[in-house]
Coordinates of C-alpha atoms in Angstrom, one line a residue:
M375 CA -29.3 4.9 -10.2
L376 CA -27.8 1.6 -9.1
R377 CA -25.4 -0.1 -11.5
T378 CA -23.1 -3.0 -11.7
L379 CA -20.0 -2.5 -13.9
R380 CA -17.1 -4.6 -14.8
W381 CA -15.4 -2.4 -13.3
V382 CA -18.9 -2.3 -12.5
S383 CA -22.0 -1.3 -11.7
L384 CA -25.0 -2.0 -9.8
A385 CA -26.4 1.5 -10.7
L386 CA -26.7 1.5 -8.7
L387 CA -38.3 -10.9 -4.6
V388 CA -63.1 -26.6 9.2
S389 CA -64.6 -27.9 9.4
C390 CA -65.9 -29.1 12.8
S391 CA -68.3 -31.8 13.9
A392 CA -70.2 -32.1 17.2
S393 CA -69.3 -35.0 19.5
P394 CA -72.1 -37.2 20.5
S395 CA -73.8 -36.4 23.8
D396 CA -76.8 -37.7 25.8
D397 CA -80.1 -36.0 26.0
S398 CA -79.4 -34.5 29.5
D399 CA -76.3 -32.8 28.2
A400 CA -78.1 -31.3 25.3
A401 CA -80.9 -30.0 27.5
S402 CA -78.5 -28.4 30.0
S403 CA -76.4 -26.7 27.2
P404 CA -77.2 -23.0 26.9
T405 CA -76.1 -23.2 23.3
A406 CA -78.5 -26.0 22.4
A407 CA -81.4 -24.9 24.7
D408 CA -81.4 -21.2 24.3
R409 CA -80.5 -20.8 20.6
A410 CA -83.4 -19.1 18.7
P411 CA -83.9 -18.4 15.0
G412 CA -82.4 -15.0 14.2
A413 CA -80.1 -15.0 17.3
V414 CA -76.9 -12.9 16.8
S415 CA -73.5 -14.2 17.8
T416 CA -71.3 -11.6 19.5
S417 CA -67.6 -11.4 20.3
T418 CA -65.4 -9.4 22.6
T419 CA -62.6 -9.4 20.1
A420 CA -62.2 -6.0 18.4
P421 CA -62.2 -6.1 14.6
R422 CA -58.8 -5.6 13.0
A423 CA -58.2 -2.4 11.1
P424 CA -58.0 -2.6 7.3
L425 CA -54.8 -2.9 5.5
G426 CA -53.0 0.2 4.2
T427 CA -53.7 0.9 0.6
A428 CA -51.6 -0.7 -2.2
S429 CA -50.6 2.6 -3.7
V430 CA -50.6 6.4 -3.0
G431 CA -52.9 7.0 -5.9
D432 CA -50.5 8.8 -8.2
R433 CA -52.2 8.7 -11.6
F434 CA -48.8 9.5 -13.3
V435 CA -47.2 6.4 -11.7
P436 CA -50.0 3.9 -11.1
G437 CA -49.4 1.4 -8.4
A438 CA -46.4 3.2 -6.9
G439 CA -46.0 3.7 -3.1
N440 CA -48.1 2.4 -0.3
G441 CA -50.7 4.0 2.0
G442 CA -50.8 3.9 5.7
I443 CA -47.0 3.8 6.2
D444 CA -44.1 6.2 6.3
V445 CA -40.8 4.5 5.8
Q446 CA -37.9 5.8 7.9
T447 CA -34.9 3.6 6.9
Y448 CA -34.0 0.7 4.6
S449 CA -31.1 -1.7 5.3
V450 CA -30.5 -4.1 2.4
D451 CA -28.1 -7.0 2.2
L452 CA -28.1 -8.5 -1.2
A453 CA -25.8 -11.2 -2.8
V454 CA -25.7 -10.8 -6.5
D455 CA -24.8 -13.4 -9.1
A456 CA -24.3 -11.1 -12.0
A457 CA -23.4 -13.9 -14.4
G458 CA -26.5 -16.0 -13.6
G459 CA -28.8 -13.1 -13.0
A460 CA -30.0 -14.2 -9.5
V461 CA -30.1 -12.4 -6.2
S462 CA -30.7 -13.5 -2.6
G463 CA -30.8 -11.4 0.5
S464 CA -32.7 -9.6 3.2
S465 CA -34.1 -6.2 3.7
R466 CA -35.0 -4.4 7.0
V467 CA -37.6 -1.7 6.6
T468 CA -38.3 0.6 9.6
L469 CA -41.6 2.4 9.2
I470 CA -44.1 4.6 11.1
T471 CA -47.8 3.9 10.6
T472 CA -49.8 6.9 9.5
D473 CA -53.2 5.3 10.1
D474 CA -54.6 2.5 12.3
I475 CA -53.8 -0.5 10.1
G476 CA -54.1 -4.3 10.3
G477 CA -51.3 -4.7 7.7
F478 CA -49.6 -3.0 4.8
H479 CA -48.2 -3.3 1.3
L480 CA -44.7 -3.0 0.0
D481 CA -43.9 -2.8 -3.7
L482 CA -42.0 -5.9 -4.9
E483 CA -41.9 -7.3 -8.4
G484 CA -41.4 -10.9 -9.2
L485 CA -39.1 -12.1 -6.4
E486 CA -39.9 -15.0 -4.1
V487 CA -40.4 -14.1 -0.4
T488 CA -39.6 -16.8 2.1
A489 CA -40.1 -15.0 5.4
V490 CA -41.5 -11.8 6.9
V491 CA -40.9 -10.8 10.5
V492 CA -42.3 -7.8 12.2
D493 CA -40.8 -6.6 15.5
G494 CA -39.2 -10.0 15.9
V495 CA -42.4 -12.0 15.3
P496 CA -43.1 -14.0 12.1
V497 CA -46.3 -12.8 10.4
T498 CA -48.6 -13.9 7.6
F499 CA -47.8 -12.5 4.1
R500 CA -48.9 -13.0 0.6
R501 CA -48.0 -11.9 -2.9
T502 CA -50.1 -10.1 -5.5
E503 CA -48.9 -8.7 -8.7
G504 CA -46.2 -6.2 -7.8
E505 CA -47.0 -6.2 -4.1
L506 CA -45.9 -7.9 -0.9
V507 CA -48.9 -7.9 1.4
V508 CA -48.1 -8.1 5.1
E509 CA -50.9 -9.0 7.6
L510 CA -50.2 -8.2 11.2
G511 CA -53.0 -10.2 12.8
T512 CA -53.7 -7.2 15.0
T513 CA -54.1 -3.4 14.7
A514 CA -51.1 -1.2 14.7
A515 CA -52.1 2.3 15.9
A516 CA -51.2 5.4 13.9
G517 CA -47.8 6.6 14.9
E518 CA -46.5 3.2 15.8
E519 CA -43.0 2.2 14.7
L520 CA -42.6 -1.3 13.1
V521 CA -39.4 -3.0 12.1
V522 CA -40.0 -5.3 9.2
D523 CA -37.5 -8.0 8.0
V524 CA -38.0 -9.6 4.6
E525 CA -36.1 -12.6 3.3
Y526 CA -36.3 -13.1 -0.5
A527 CA -34.5 -14.4 -3.6
G528 CA -35.0 -14.9 -7.3
R529 CA -34.1 -13.5 -10.7
P530 CA -35.0 -9.8 -11.0
A531 CA -36.4 -8.6 -14.3
P532 CA -37.0 -5.0 -15.6
L533 CA -40.4 -3.5 -15.9
V534 CA -41.6 -2.7 -19.4
G535 CA -44.3 -0.1 -20.2
V536 CA -43.7 2.1 -17.1
V537 CA -41.8 4.5 -19.4
P538 CA -42.4 4.4 -23.2
F539 CA -39.7 2.5 -25.1
T540 CA -37.5 2.1 -22.0
A541 CA -37.2 -0.8 -19.5
V542 CA -36.8 0.3 -15.9
G543 CA -35.4 -1.6 -12.9
W544 CA -32.9 -4.4 -12.7
E545 CA -31.5 -5.4 -16.0
Q546 CA -28.9 -7.9 -17.1
T547 CA -26.2 -6.6 -19.5
S548 CA -23.2 -8.0 -21.3
W549 CA -20.9 -6.4 -18.7
G550 CA -22.9 -7.0 -15.5
V551 CA -26.1 -5.6 -14.0
R552 CA -27.7 -2.1 -13.9
A553 CA -30.8 -0.9 -12.2
A554 CA -32.5 2.2 -13.5
S555 CA -34.7 3.2 -10.6
Q556 CA -36.8 6.1 -12.0
P557 CA -39.8 6.2 -11.7
R558 CA -40.3 2.9 -9.8
G559 CA -37.6 0.5 -10.7
T560 CA -36.3 -0.2 -7.2
S561 CA -39.1 -2.6 -6.5
T562 CA -37.6 -5.0 -9.0
W563 CA -34.8 -5.9 -6.6
M564 CA -36.0 -5.1 -3.0
P565 CA -39.3 -4.5 -1.1
V566 CA -39.9 -0.8 -1.0
S567 CA -42.5 2.0 -0.8
D568 CA -41.6 3.0 -4.3
H569 CA -42.8 6.6 -4.6
P570 CA -41.0 10.0 -4.3
S571 CA -43.4 11.0 -1.5
D572 CA -41.8 8.5 0.9
P573 CA -38.0 9.2 1.2
A574 CA -35.9 7.4 3.7
T575 CA -32.3 6.8 4.7
W576 CA -30.4 3.9 3.2
S577 CA -27.8 1.2 3.9
I578 CA -27.2 -0.9 0.8
E579 CA -24.8 -3.8 1.0
L580 CA -24.1 -5.6 -2.3
I581 CA -21.9 -8.7 -2.5
V582 CA -20.5 -9.3 -6.0
D583 CA -18.0 -11.6 -7.7
D584 CA -14.5 -10.1 -8.3
P585 CA -13.5 -8.2 -10.3
L586 CA -16.9 -6.5 -10.4
V587 CA -17.5 -3.4 -8.3
A588 CA -20.9 -2.5 -6.8
V589 CA -21.8 1.2 -7.0
A590 CA -24.9 2.9 -5.6
S591 CA -26.0 6.3 -4.5
G592 CA -24.6 7.8 -1.3
R593 CA -21.1 7.2 0.2
L594 CA -19.0 4.1 0.3
A595 CA -19.0 3.1 4.0
D596 CA -17.4 -0.3 3.8
R597 CA -15.6 -2.6 1.4
R598 CA -14.3 -6.0 2.4
G599 CA -13.6 -9.4 1.0
V600 CA -16.0 -12.1 2.0
G601 CA -14.2 -15.1 0.6
E602 CA -14.6 -17.3 -2.5
G603 CA -13.6 -14.5 -4.8
R604 CA -16.4 -12.1 -3.6
T605 CA -16.4 -8.6 -2.2
S606 CA -19.0 -6.7 -0.2
Y607 CA -19.6 -3.0 -0.9
R608 CA -21.8 -1.0 1.5
W609 CA -23.2 2.3 0.4
V610 CA -25.0 4.6 2.8
V611 CA -27.4 7.6 2.3
D612 CA -27.6 9.6 5.5
E613 CA -30.3 12.1 4.4
P614 CA -33.7 10.9 3.4
M615 CA -33.8 10.1 -0.3
S616 CA -36.6 8.8 -2.5
P617 CA -36.3 5.2 -3.9
H618 CA -36.2 6.4 -7.5
A619 CA -32.9 8.3 -6.8
L620 CA -30.9 5.1 -6.1

């Protein structure tokens, strides 16, 4: 669990038209002269593989996790405005493809994504409810490692209805912020393959206003002032851990 206390807790977003041409040009053009009804256009470009699935198909936690990928590490850098309820930051997700895929999903609730970069190259992305959809523009073969950087911001909100009578995920409180991660609350504040079947190692840097203290699972690897009355806390999990255990 990620929490933010005061002493804290972060308990631990063609058309086209043909140009005019004379009769001799049209007659000599293979396209114009040889085209016949029913002709089939062919291309030497191999079709892109389909996207990985939007979940692992767990009926007990619908929508959780993502198919076609196996996340290895998360590195998160998140600035938290506990008073105003907003966050801004970046996440680096290192993953291995488990199938030939043309793109993949990551679980992400509500937050606005401004950029996605894969192996140093900006890629196309789109949002659907609860998902960040990344389109590679080519096929990544099974077993390939991809490094995915996501820039995002917004005001996280908890999920209601995942657990009866209980909100899960990022939640504003009178004393700061807390994030109840089980069973799939981590996706309310970072892009993640949010299912227990996909554990990974973690580096979580949280920047908060003094005198708040940011607390997450793992060990405190670094604490330093970053100016303007703010402090950075970096928590590290060295052994693979499921997202719901944060």
